[in-house]
N, CA, C and O atoms as a DFTB+ gen file, in Angstrom:
624 C
 N C O
     1  1       0.775      -1.183      -0.031
     2  2      -0.020      -0.046      -0.027
     3  2       0.901       1.219      -0.010
     4  3       1.956       1.213       0.623
     5  1       0.491       2.256      -0.693
     6  2       1.145       3.527      -0.798
     7  2       0.238       4.623      -0.373
     8  3      -0.879       4.716      -0.882
     9  1       0.675       5.500       0.575
    10  2      -0.067       6.620       0.994
    11  2       0.840       7.846       0.969
    12  3       1.887       7.834       1.616
    13  1       0.489       8.867       0.270
    14  2       1.210      10.065       0.136
    15  2       0.290      11.264       0.343
    16  3      -0.811      11.292      -0.208
    17  1       0.716      12.255       1.127
    18  2      -0.089      13.445       1.413
    19  2       0.825      14.660       1.487
    20  3       1.980      14.584       1.906
    21  1       0.277      15.743       1.076
    22  2       1.032      16.976       1.254
    23  2       0.032      18.147       1.473
    24  3      -1.106      18.100       1.007
    25  1       0.458      19.111       2.138
    26  2      -0.312      20.334       2.300
    27  2       0.549      21.532       2.141
    28  3       1.678      21.546       2.632
    29  1       0.056      22.564       1.460
    30  2       0.779      23.752       1.259
    31  2      -0.027      24.917       1.636
    32  3      -1.152      25.067       1.159
    33  1       0.494      25.768       2.485
    34  2      -0.083      27.073       2.843
    35  2       0.723      28.205       2.287
    36  3       1.893      28.359       2.637
    37  1       0.131      29.009       1.423
    38  2       0.879      30.160       0.900
    39  2       0.020      31.431       1.073
    40  3      -1.163      31.451       0.736
    41  1       0.607      32.405       1.568
    42  2      -0.091      33.718       1.716
    43  2       0.649      34.692       0.844
    44  3       1.773      35.068       1.177
    45  1       0.097      35.101      -0.212
    46  2       0.779      36.044      -1.160
    47  2       0.070      37.333      -1.221
    48  3      -1.151      37.382      -1.068
    49  1       0.825      38.432      -1.450
    50  2       0.115      39.742      -1.625
    51  2       1.002      40.653      -2.378
    52  3       2.231      40.623      -2.302
    53  1       0.262      41.525      -3.163
    54  2       1.006      42.552      -3.924
    55  2       1.453      43.644      -3.057
    56  3       0.788      43.983      -2.078
    57  1       2.590      44.225      -3.391
    58  2       2.953      45.389      -2.742
    59  2       3.026      46.557      -3.741
    60  3       3.930      46.624      -4.574
    61  1       2.047      47.476      -3.634
    62  2       1.862      48.537      -4.577
    63  2       1.902      49.883      -3.817
    64  3       1.133      50.091      -2.879
    65  1       2.771      50.754      -4.218
    66  2       2.915      52.068      -3.542
    67  2       2.622      53.172      -4.517
    68  3       2.708      52.993      -5.732
    69  1       2.262      54.357      -3.954
    70  2       2.048      55.590      -4.762
    71  2       3.312      55.802      -5.552
    72  3       4.415      55.691      -5.016
    73  1       3.157      56.108      -6.833
    74  2       4.327      56.418      -7.727
    75  2       4.917      55.249      -8.429
    76  3       5.782      55.432      -9.285
    77  1       4.458      53.936      -8.087
    78  2       4.916      52.778      -8.822
    79  2       4.247      52.862     -10.208
    80  3       3.106      53.312     -10.313
    81  1       4.948      52.433     -11.265
    82  2       4.409      52.450     -12.555
    83  2       4.428      51.075     -13.172
    84  3       5.206      50.201     -12.792
    85  1       3.522      50.910     -14.163
    86  2       3.432      49.690     -14.942
    87  2       3.176      49.968     -16.408
    88  3       2.660      51.044     -16.708
    89  1       3.483      49.117     -17.318
    90  2       3.157      49.295     -18.735
    91  2       2.081      48.272     -19.077
    92  3       2.313      47.063     -19.069
    93  1       0.901      48.795     -19.377
    94  2      -0.268      48.004     -19.741
    95  2      -0.622      48.383     -21.168
    96  3      -0.904      49.551     -21.438
    97  1      -0.615      47.400     -22.116
    98  2      -0.890      47.639     -23.492
    99  2      -2.197      48.348     -23.699
   100  3      -3.234      47.885     -23.225
   101  1      -2.173      49.473     -24.404
   102  2      -3.486      50.155     -24.735
   103  2      -4.068      50.999     -23.671
   104  3      -5.149      51.573     -23.800
   105  1      -3.251      51.066     -22.507
   106  2      -3.868      51.898     -21.413
   107  2      -3.179      53.264     -21.385
   108  3      -1.993      53.381     -21.695
   109  1      -3.972      54.331     -20.995
   110  2      -3.464      55.701     -20.976
   111  2      -2.702      55.963     -19.673
   112  3      -1.864      56.862     -19.608
   113  1      -2.994      55.189     -18.662
   114  2      -2.318      55.428     -17.371
   115  2      -1.223      54.451     -17.115
   116  3      -1.340      53.285     -17.494
   117  1      -0.185      54.868     -16.500
   118  2       0.977      53.941     -16.087
   119  2       1.108      53.858     -14.637
   120  3       2.071      53.258     -14.159
   121  1       0.153      54.450     -13.831
   122  2       0.143      54.307     -12.409
   123  2      -0.257      52.848     -11.919
   124  3      -1.338      52.358     -12.247
   125  1       0.589      52.225     -11.182
   126  2       0.284      50.867     -10.760
   127  2      -0.929      50.877      -9.864
   128  3      -1.649      49.880      -9.822
   129  1      -1.193      51.939      -9.151
   130  2      -2.431      52.030      -8.244
   131  2      -3.686      52.036      -9.040
   132  3      -4.733      51.738      -8.465
   133  1      -3.692      52.352     -10.344
   134  2      -4.875      52.359     -11.144
   135  2      -5.315      50.911     -11.533
   136  3      -6.455      50.677     -11.935
   137  1      -4.409      50.005     -11.400
   138  2      -4.594      48.580     -11.873
   139  2      -4.513      47.599     -10.715
   140  3      -5.108      46.526     -10.806
   141  1      -3.806      47.909      -9.622
   142  2      -3.572      46.932      -8.662
   143  2      -3.835      47.552      -7.195
   144  3      -3.590      48.740      -6.982
   145  1      -4.296      46.778      -6.287
   146  2      -4.536      47.148      -4.912
   147  2      -3.468      46.603      -4.042
   148  3      -3.139      45.425      -4.184
   149  1      -2.889      47.364      -3.141
   150  2      -1.832      46.953      -2.231
   151  2      -2.421      45.939      -1.319
   152  3      -3.498      46.138      -0.759
   153  1      -1.698      44.812      -1.159
   154  2      -2.202      43.708      -0.283
   155  2      -3.032      42.666      -0.955
   156  3      -3.355      41.656      -0.330
   157  1      -3.418      42.866      -2.266
   158  2      -4.256      41.900      -2.976
   159  2      -3.459      40.645      -3.222
   160  3      -2.250      40.726      -3.439
   161  1      -4.113      39.441      -3.196
   162  2      -3.405      38.205      -3.422
   163  2      -2.912      38.108      -4.916
   164  3      -3.489      38.733      -5.806
   165  1      -1.870      37.336      -5.145
   166  2      -1.397      37.124      -6.508
   167  2      -2.459      36.282      -7.247
   168  3      -3.161      35.482      -6.629
   169  1      -2.567      36.469      -8.558
   170  2      -3.510      35.756      -9.304
   171  2      -3.076      34.284      -9.456
   172  3      -1.892      33.996      -9.631
   173  1      -4.013      33.394      -9.390
   174  2      -3.693      31.980      -9.534
   175  2      -3.210      31.279      -8.279
   176  3      -2.947      30.077      -8.293
   177  1      -3.092      32.051      -7.167
   178  2      -2.494      31.498      -5.982
   179  2      -3.544      31.143      -4.947
   180  3      -4.160      32.045      -4.379
   181  1      -3.771      29.873      -4.682
   182  2      -4.602      29.398      -3.600
   183  2      -3.829      29.507      -2.255
   184  3      -2.631      29.230      -2.202
   185  1      -4.529      29.910      -1.184
   186  2      -3.904      29.894       0.148
   187  2      -3.649      28.471       0.595
   188  3      -2.644      28.190       1.249
   189  1      -4.565      27.560       0.243
   190  2      -4.496      26.196       0.759
   191  2      -4.484      25.227      -0.401
   192  3      -5.336      25.336      -1.283
   193  1      -3.557      24.282      -0.444
   194  2      -3.554      23.125      -1.386
   195  2      -3.333      21.879      -0.644
   196  3      -2.427      21.792       0.185
   197  1      -4.159      20.879      -0.923
   198  2      -4.010      19.560      -0.218
   199  2      -4.053      18.506      -1.246
   200  3      -4.947      18.530      -2.091
   201  1      -3.156      17.582      -1.238
   202  2      -3.114      16.462      -2.094
   203  2      -3.013      15.127      -1.278
   204  3      -2.185      15.029      -0.372
   205  1      -3.774      14.205      -1.570
   206  2      -3.719      12.906      -0.884
   207  2      -3.869      11.785      -1.911
   208  3      -4.782      11.806      -2.737
   209  1      -2.983      10.826      -1.854
   210  2      -2.976       9.724      -2.826
   211  2      -2.892       8.473      -2.006
   212  3      -2.037       8.359      -1.128
   213  1      -3.760       7.535      -2.276
   214  2      -3.805       6.226      -1.664
   215  2      -3.868       5.190      -2.764
   216  3      -4.706       5.244      -3.664
   217  1      -2.897       4.191      -2.652
   218  2      -2.830       3.244      -3.785
   219  2      -2.355       1.890      -3.327
   220  3      -1.742       1.751      -2.269
   221  1      -2.653       0.870      -4.154
   222  2      -2.182      -0.391      -4.022
   223  2      -1.230      -0.738      -5.141
   224  3      -1.572      -0.437      -6.285
   225  1      -0.102      -1.324      -4.942
   226  2       0.849      -1.523      -5.979
   227  2       1.498      -2.868      -5.815
   228  3       1.877      -3.277      -4.718
   229  1       1.624      -3.595      -7.013
   230  2       2.326      -4.822      -7.085
   231  2       3.295      -4.680      -8.295
   232  3       2.943      -4.843      -9.464
   233  1       4.545      -4.360      -7.892
   234  2       5.562      -4.065      -8.988
   235  2       5.830      -5.269      -9.760
   236  3       6.037      -5.180     -10.970
   237  1       5.845      -6.484      -9.106
   238  2       6.145      -7.676      -9.803
   239  2       5.163      -7.991     -10.950
   240  3       5.583      -8.455     -12.010
   241  1       3.914      -7.751     -10.749
   242  2       2.900      -7.873     -11.822
   243  2       2.409      -6.640     -12.487
   244  3       1.387      -6.624     -13.174
   245  1       3.140      -5.638     -12.273
   246  2       2.746      -4.335     -12.850
   247  2       1.292      -3.958     -12.661
   248  3       0.554      -3.754     -13.626
   249  1       0.895      -3.870     -11.414
   250  2      -0.428      -3.661     -11.079
   251  2      -0.524      -2.460     -10.101
   252  3       0.103      -2.448      -9.042
   253  1      -1.322      -1.469     -10.493
   254  2      -1.438      -0.217      -9.618
   255  2      -2.948       0.224      -9.686
   256  3      -3.601       0.266     -10.729
   257  1      -3.417       0.549      -8.422
   258  2      -4.754       1.194      -8.276
   259  2      -4.579       2.366      -7.383
   260  3      -4.155       2.203      -6.239
   261  1      -4.892       3.569      -7.858
   262  2      -4.551       4.766      -7.100
   263  2      -5.818       5.694      -7.074
   264  3      -6.433       6.003      -8.095
   265  1      -6.131       6.089      -5.870
   266  2      -7.273       7.150      -5.621
   267  2      -6.419       8.416      -5.271
   268  3      -5.492       8.418      -4.461
   269  1      -6.865       9.504      -6.001
   270  2      -6.174      10.762      -5.818
   271  2      -7.130      11.869      -5.421
   272  3      -8.019      12.189      -6.211
   273  1      -7.010      12.452      -4.294
   274  2      -7.926      13.403      -3.766
   275  2      -7.036      14.777      -3.640
   276  3      -5.930      14.800      -3.101
   277  1      -7.667      15.887      -4.204
   278  2      -7.017      17.204      -4.163
   279  2      -7.966      18.315      -3.809
   280  3      -9.138      18.316      -4.188
   281  1      -7.457      19.209      -3.111
   282  2      -8.236      20.432      -2.709
   283  2      -7.455      21.725      -2.964
   284  3      -6.269      21.807      -2.647
   285  1      -8.113      22.721      -3.530
   286  2      -7.481      23.995      -3.680
   287  2      -8.547      25.038      -3.228
   288  3      -9.700      24.988      -3.656
   289  1      -8.113      26.001      -2.333
   290  2      -9.046      27.026      -1.912
   291  2      -9.181      28.077      -3.060
   292  3      -8.475      28.076      -4.068
   293  1     -10.149      28.954      -2.793
   294  2     -10.372      30.027      -3.824
   295  2      -9.191      30.809      -4.211
   296  3      -8.321      31.035      -3.369
   297  1      -9.081      31.268      -5.490
   298  2      -7.990      32.013      -5.941
   299  2      -8.484      33.091      -6.978
   300  3      -9.518      32.928      -7.626
   301  1      -7.728      34.137      -7.086
   302  2      -8.008      35.184      -8.102
   303  2      -7.613      34.666      -9.484
   304  3      -6.530      34.122      -9.700
   305  1      -8.556      34.866     -10.402
   306  2      -8.188      34.486     -11.785
   307  2      -8.032      35.728     -12.686
   308  3      -7.350      35.689     -13.710
   309  1      -8.702      36.856     -12.263
   310  2      -8.618      38.020     -13.027
   311  2      -8.696      39.182     -12.113
   312  3      -9.483      39.181     -11.167
   313  1      -7.875      40.209     -12.375
   314  2      -7.831      41.392     -11.540
   315  2      -8.817      42.418     -11.852
   316  3      -8.907      42.809     -13.015
   317  1      -9.618      42.930     -10.878
   318  2     -10.488      44.059     -11.167
   319  2      -9.759      45.377     -11.163
   320  3      -8.750      45.496     -10.467
   321  1     -10.201      46.366     -11.889
   322  2      -9.443      47.592     -11.922
   323  2      -9.550      48.256     -10.589
   324  3     -10.650      48.451     -10.072
   325  1      -8.368      48.626      -9.994
   326  2      -8.419      49.295      -8.691
   327  2      -8.949      50.633      -8.761
   328  3      -9.577      51.070      -7.797
   329  1      -8.757      51.371      -9.849
   330  2      -9.183      52.782      -9.901
   331  2     -10.664      52.916     -10.154
   332  3     -11.192      54.028     -10.124
   333  1     -11.338      51.841     -10.396
   334  2     -12.792      51.802     -10.599
   335  2     -13.417      50.929      -9.531
   336  3     -14.559      50.507      -9.710
   337  1     -12.777      50.646      -8.490
   338  2     -13.254      49.784      -7.393
   339  2     -13.918      48.489      -7.849
   340  3     -14.854      47.991      -7.225
   341  1     -13.407      47.967      -8.948
   342  2     -13.954      46.668      -9.442
   343  2     -13.376      45.579      -8.607
   344  3     -12.155      45.547      -8.457
   345  1     -14.167      44.650      -8.029
   346  2     -13.512      43.548      -7.277
   347  2     -12.819      42.571      -8.183
   348  3     -13.077      42.523      -9.386
   349  1     -11.944      41.798      -7.605
   350  2     -11.299      40.769      -8.357
   351  2     -12.271      39.566      -8.652
   352  3     -13.255      39.350      -7.944
   353  1     -11.950      38.834      -9.687
   354  2     -12.674      37.661     -10.078
   355  2     -11.994      36.445      -9.419
   356  3     -10.785      36.252      -9.551
   357  1     -12.806      35.622      -8.700
   358  2     -12.324      34.470      -7.974
   359  2     -12.804      33.197      -8.615
   360  3     -13.915      33.137      -9.142
   361  1     -11.935      32.132      -8.573
   362  2     -12.357      30.811      -8.994
   363  2     -12.357      30.003      -7.629
   364  3     -11.560      30.248      -6.723
   365  1     -13.304      29.041      -7.571
   366  2     -13.427      28.192      -6.399
   367  2     -13.229      26.650      -6.806
   368  3     -14.198      25.945      -7.088
   369  1     -11.986      26.204      -6.816
   370  2     -11.718      24.879      -7.340
   371  2     -12.253      23.739      -6.460
   372  3     -12.713      22.720      -6.976
   373  1     -12.195      23.904      -5.204
   374  2     -12.759      22.885      -4.234
   375  2     -12.085      21.562      -4.309
   376  3     -10.873      21.495      -4.514
   377  1     -12.837      20.495      -4.148
   378  2     -12.300      19.129      -4.020
   379  2     -12.435      18.405      -5.396
   380  3     -13.421      18.539      -6.120
   381  1     -11.431      17.679      -5.670
   382  2     -11.360      16.867      -6.901
   383  2     -10.967      15.439      -6.558
   384  3     -10.047      15.263      -5.759
   385  1     -11.594      14.416      -7.102
   386  2     -11.291      13.053      -6.916
   387  2     -11.053      12.337      -8.206
   388  3     -11.863      12.454      -9.126
   389  1      -9.946      11.577      -8.321
   390  2      -9.526      10.824      -9.523
   391  2      -9.232       9.390      -9.051
   392  3      -8.885       9.122      -7.900
   393  1      -9.394       8.514     -10.011
   394  2      -9.063       7.112      -9.803
   395  2      -8.330       6.605     -11.032
   396  3      -8.794       6.786     -12.158
   397  1      -7.155       5.955     -10.810
   398  2      -6.360       5.512     -11.941
   399  2      -5.947       4.008     -11.596
   400  3      -5.529       3.628     -10.502
   401  1      -6.140       3.234     -12.719
   402  2      -5.683       1.809     -12.618
   403  2      -4.808       1.502     -13.780
   404  3      -5.090       1.861     -14.923
   405  1      -3.638       0.766     -13.436
   406  2      -2.772       0.322     -14.427
   407  2      -2.484      -1.161     -14.168
   408  3      -2.191      -1.586     -13.050
   409  1      -2.581      -1.897     -15.229
   410  2      -2.430      -3.386     -15.100
   411  2      -1.602      -3.909     -16.264
   412  3      -1.911      -3.642     -17.425
   413  1      -0.529      -4.670     -15.941
   414  2       0.278      -5.370     -16.949
   415  2      -0.359      -6.634     -17.232
   416  3      -0.822      -7.324     -16.323
   417  1      -0.409      -7.001     -18.552
   418  2      -1.042      -8.247     -19.031
   419  2      -0.081      -8.911     -20.021
   420  3       0.428      -8.260     -20.933
   421  1       0.175     -10.287     -19.823
   422  2       0.921     -11.029     -20.762
   423  2       0.055     -11.818     -21.682
   424  3      -0.719     -12.649     -21.208
   425  1       0.133     -11.612     -22.992
   426  2      -0.630     -12.293     -24.014
   427  2       0.253     -12.696     -25.139
   428  3       0.904     -11.857     -25.761
   429  1       0.289     -14.035     -25.425
   430  2       1.119     -14.502     -26.554
   431  2       2.567     -13.996     -26.454
   432  3       3.079     -13.420     -27.414
   433  1       3.215     -14.195     -25.343
   434  2       4.514     -13.804     -25.048
   435  2       4.790     -12.303     -25.286
   436  3       5.913     -11.930     -25.628
   437  1       3.836     -11.500     -25.117
   438  2       3.913     -10.012     -25.341
   439  2       3.346      -9.325     -24.065
   440  3       2.338      -9.732     -23.489
   441  1       4.070      -8.260     -23.677
   442  2       3.590      -7.485     -22.552
   443  2       2.688      -6.364     -23.042
   444  3       3.072      -5.573     -23.904
   445  1       1.465      -6.303     -22.475
   446  2       0.540      -5.263     -22.725
   447  2       0.352      -4.405     -21.433
   448  3       0.505      -4.898     -20.316
   449  1       0.047      -3.232     -21.615
   450  2      -0.178      -2.316     -20.488
   451  2      -1.590      -1.681     -20.615
   452  3      -1.790      -0.855     -21.506
   453  1      -2.567      -2.037     -19.760
   454  2      -3.848      -1.547     -19.719
   455  2      -3.897      -0.433     -18.714
   456  3      -3.309      -0.492     -17.634
   457  1      -4.619       0.579     -19.111
   458  2      -4.756       1.773     -18.178
   459  2      -6.127       2.260     -18.265
   460  3      -6.709       2.393     -19.341
   461  1      -6.683       2.547     -17.044
   462  2      -8.030       3.162     -16.975
   463  2      -7.961       4.364     -16.044
   464  3      -7.351       4.286     -14.977
   465  1      -8.577       5.468     -16.432
   466  2      -8.586       6.718     -15.597
   467  2     -10.068       7.201     -15.503
   468  3     -10.821       7.213     -16.477
   469  1     -10.404       7.580     -14.306
   470  2     -11.653       8.281     -14.067
   471  2     -11.306       9.569     -13.353
   472  3     -10.842       9.553     -12.213
   473  1     -11.529      10.673     -14.019
   474  2     -11.069      12.012     -13.574
   475  2     -12.371      12.835     -13.164
   476  3     -13.440      12.704     -13.760
   477  1     -12.185      13.648     -12.149
   478  2     -13.231      14.524     -11.662
   479  2     -14.588      13.694     -11.303
   480  3     -15.711      14.020     -11.687
   481  1     -14.295      12.620     -10.537
   482  2     -15.437      11.746     -10.168
   483  2     -16.531      12.505      -9.304
   484  3     -17.715      12.170      -9.323
   485  1     -16.072      13.480      -8.599
   486  2     -17.059      14.267      -7.832
   487  2     -17.914      15.217      -8.655
   488  3     -18.875      15.782      -8.132
   489  1     -17.599      15.402      -9.897
   490  2     -18.374      16.203     -10.800
   491  2     -18.264      17.707     -10.548
   492  3     -19.230      18.455     -10.700
   493  1     -17.065      18.124     -10.162
   494  2     -16.891      19.596      -9.905
   495  2     -17.263      20.372     -11.057
   496  3     -17.087      19.939     -12.196
   497  1     -17.777      21.516     -10.814
   498  2     -18.075      22.445     -11.925
   499  2     -17.069      23.657     -11.753
   500  3     -16.608      23.992     -10.661
   501  1     -16.789      24.258     -12.926
   502  2     -15.900      25.453     -12.905
   503  2     -16.732      26.692     -12.653
   504  3     -17.782      26.877     -13.268
   505  1     -16.274      27.530     -11.762
   506  2     -17.102      28.691     -11.413
   507  2     -16.156      29.837     -11.059
   508  3     -15.258      29.674     -10.234
   509  1     -16.358      30.976     -11.675
   510  2     -15.629      32.255     -11.315
   511  2     -16.737      33.290     -10.975
   512  3     -17.717      33.438     -11.705
   513  1     -16.535      34.015      -9.807
   514  2     -17.478      35.002      -9.565
   515  2     -16.722      36.313      -9.223
   516  3     -15.518      36.348      -8.970
   517  1     -17.547      37.384      -9.241
   518  2     -16.998      38.744      -8.921
   519  2     -18.014      39.313      -7.900
   520  3     -19.204      39.392      -8.206
   521  1     -17.572      39.696      -6.727
   522  2     -18.508      40.107      -5.696
   523  2     -17.969      41.352      -4.928
   524  3     -16.809      41.418      -4.522
   525  1     -18.866      42.299      -4.766
   526  2     -18.508      43.531      -4.074
   527  2     -18.985      43.476      -2.561
   528  3     -18.932      44.472      -1.840
   529  1     -19.434      42.299      -2.148
   530  2     -19.991      42.094      -0.814
   531  2     -21.512      42.213      -0.748
   532  3     -22.131      41.627       0.140
   533  1     -22.104      42.930      -1.633
   534  2     -23.539      43.159      -1.735
   535  2     -24.099      42.341      -2.898
   536  3     -25.092      41.628      -2.756
   537  1     -23.450      42.459      -4.029
   538  2     -23.913      41.732      -5.244
   539  2     -22.823      40.808      -5.659
   540  3     -21.643      41.109      -5.474
   541  1     -23.202      39.651      -6.235
   542  2     -22.286      38.665      -6.806
   543  2     -22.709      38.410      -8.223
   544  3     -23.892      38.219      -8.505
   545  1     -21.758      38.405      -9.107
   546  2     -21.974      38.101     -10.500
   547  2     -21.208      36.846     -10.827
   548  3     -20.032      36.711     -10.491
   549  1     -21.907      35.901     -11.507
   550  2     -21.131      34.807     -12.009
   551  2     -20.462      35.165     -13.267
   552  3     -21.132      35.411     -14.270
   553  1     -19.152      35.209     -13.272
   554  2     -18.370      35.663     -14.383
   555  2     -18.136      34.625     -15.470
   556  3     -18.076      34.924     -16.663
   557  1     -18.008      33.414     -15.008
   558  2     -17.731      32.248     -15.934
   559  2     -18.123      30.957     -15.183
   560  3     -17.696      30.727     -14.052
   561  1     -18.923      30.148     -15.828
   562  2     -19.326      28.843     -15.161
   563  2     -19.623      27.797     -16.227
   564  3     -20.254      28.056     -17.251
   565  1     -19.151      26.652     -15.936
   566  2     -19.441      25.533     -16.872
   567  2     -19.213      24.165     -16.167
   568  3     -18.479      24.069     -15.183
   569  1     -19.832      23.179     -16.679
   570  2     -19.675      21.847     -16.202
   571  2     -18.379      21.275     -16.707
   572  3     -18.239      21.162     -17.925
   573  1     -17.443      20.914     -15.913
   574  2     -16.164      20.232     -16.370
   575  2     -16.441      18.848     -16.889
   576  3     -15.893      18.411     -17.900
   577  1     -17.360      18.130     -16.125
   578  2     -17.683      16.787     -16.530
   579  2     -16.676      15.801     -15.921
   580  3     -15.569      16.157     -15.516
   581  1     -17.107      14.603     -15.885
   582  2     -16.265      13.438     -15.467
   583  2     -15.762      12.789     -16.733
   584  3     -16.523      12.539     -17.668
   585  1     -14.490      12.525     -16.753
   586  2     -13.908      11.910     -18.014
   587  2     -13.443      10.479     -17.638
   588  3     -13.011      10.204     -16.519
   589  1     -13.557       9.621     -18.614
   590  2     -13.098       8.185     -18.526
   591  2     -12.149       7.967     -19.681
   592  3     -12.477       8.254     -20.832
   593  1     -10.946       7.448     -19.364
   594  2     -10.010       7.129     -20.490
   595  2      -9.601       5.672     -20.299
   596  3      -9.326       5.228     -19.184
   597  1      -9.570       4.948     -21.396
   598  2      -9.007       3.625     -21.463
   599  2      -7.914       3.578     -22.476
   600  3      -7.994       4.202     -23.534
   601  1      -6.901       2.842     -22.154
   602  2      -5.818       2.628     -23.133
   603  2      -5.211       1.283     -23.011
   604  3      -5.221       0.717     -21.918
   605  1      -4.653       0.699     -24.121
   606  2      -3.922      -0.550     -24.143
   607  2      -2.730      -0.306     -25.023
   608  3      -2.861       0.128     -26.168
   609  1      -1.597      -0.579     -24.498
   610  2      -0.328      -0.338     -25.172
   611  2       0.603      -1.521     -25.140
   612  3       0.495      -2.377     -24.262
   613  1       1.502      -1.579     -26.072
   614  2       2.545      -2.540     -26.121
   615  2       3.693      -1.976     -26.889
   616  3       3.519      -0.951     -27.549
   617  1       4.883      -2.584     -26.852
   618  2       6.035      -2.164     -27.603
   619  2       6.334      -3.278     -28.580
   620  3       6.115      -4.461     -28.319
   621  1       6.874      -2.816     -29.784
   622  2       7.256      -3.781     -30.792
   623  2       8.785      -3.793     -30.908
   624  3       9.337      -4.545     -31.711
């Protein structure tokens, strides 16, 4: 049996001061404070990431069954304009569950490798929202879906 787990806590924030400048294509302003808020989190950075993997493995017979659980807390995907008090756009990844099986098979003196994957078993949906505390707008949302992949391979 194989069990692997990790947890990452990251607290990121922008440091923007009066007089800082940026170059934004097509923008008339170069003031960083027009585009960024001091102390705002970095885009794409979740504060909490958790990964847990539990598996059975038989190396002699090339057999693996693995359950993979992951979690990511909310994260900024798009920056709202600071000079117009636009809130940032957040994604809420949540929990994801995958299952992967790999099995070696001998047929007619040839080694075959069978693989099965089930991804996003929990049926997570993708969702980005923009909220000012009073009103919330769904910025982008869609069903990711659960995917299943089968493969059979060999070498010649």
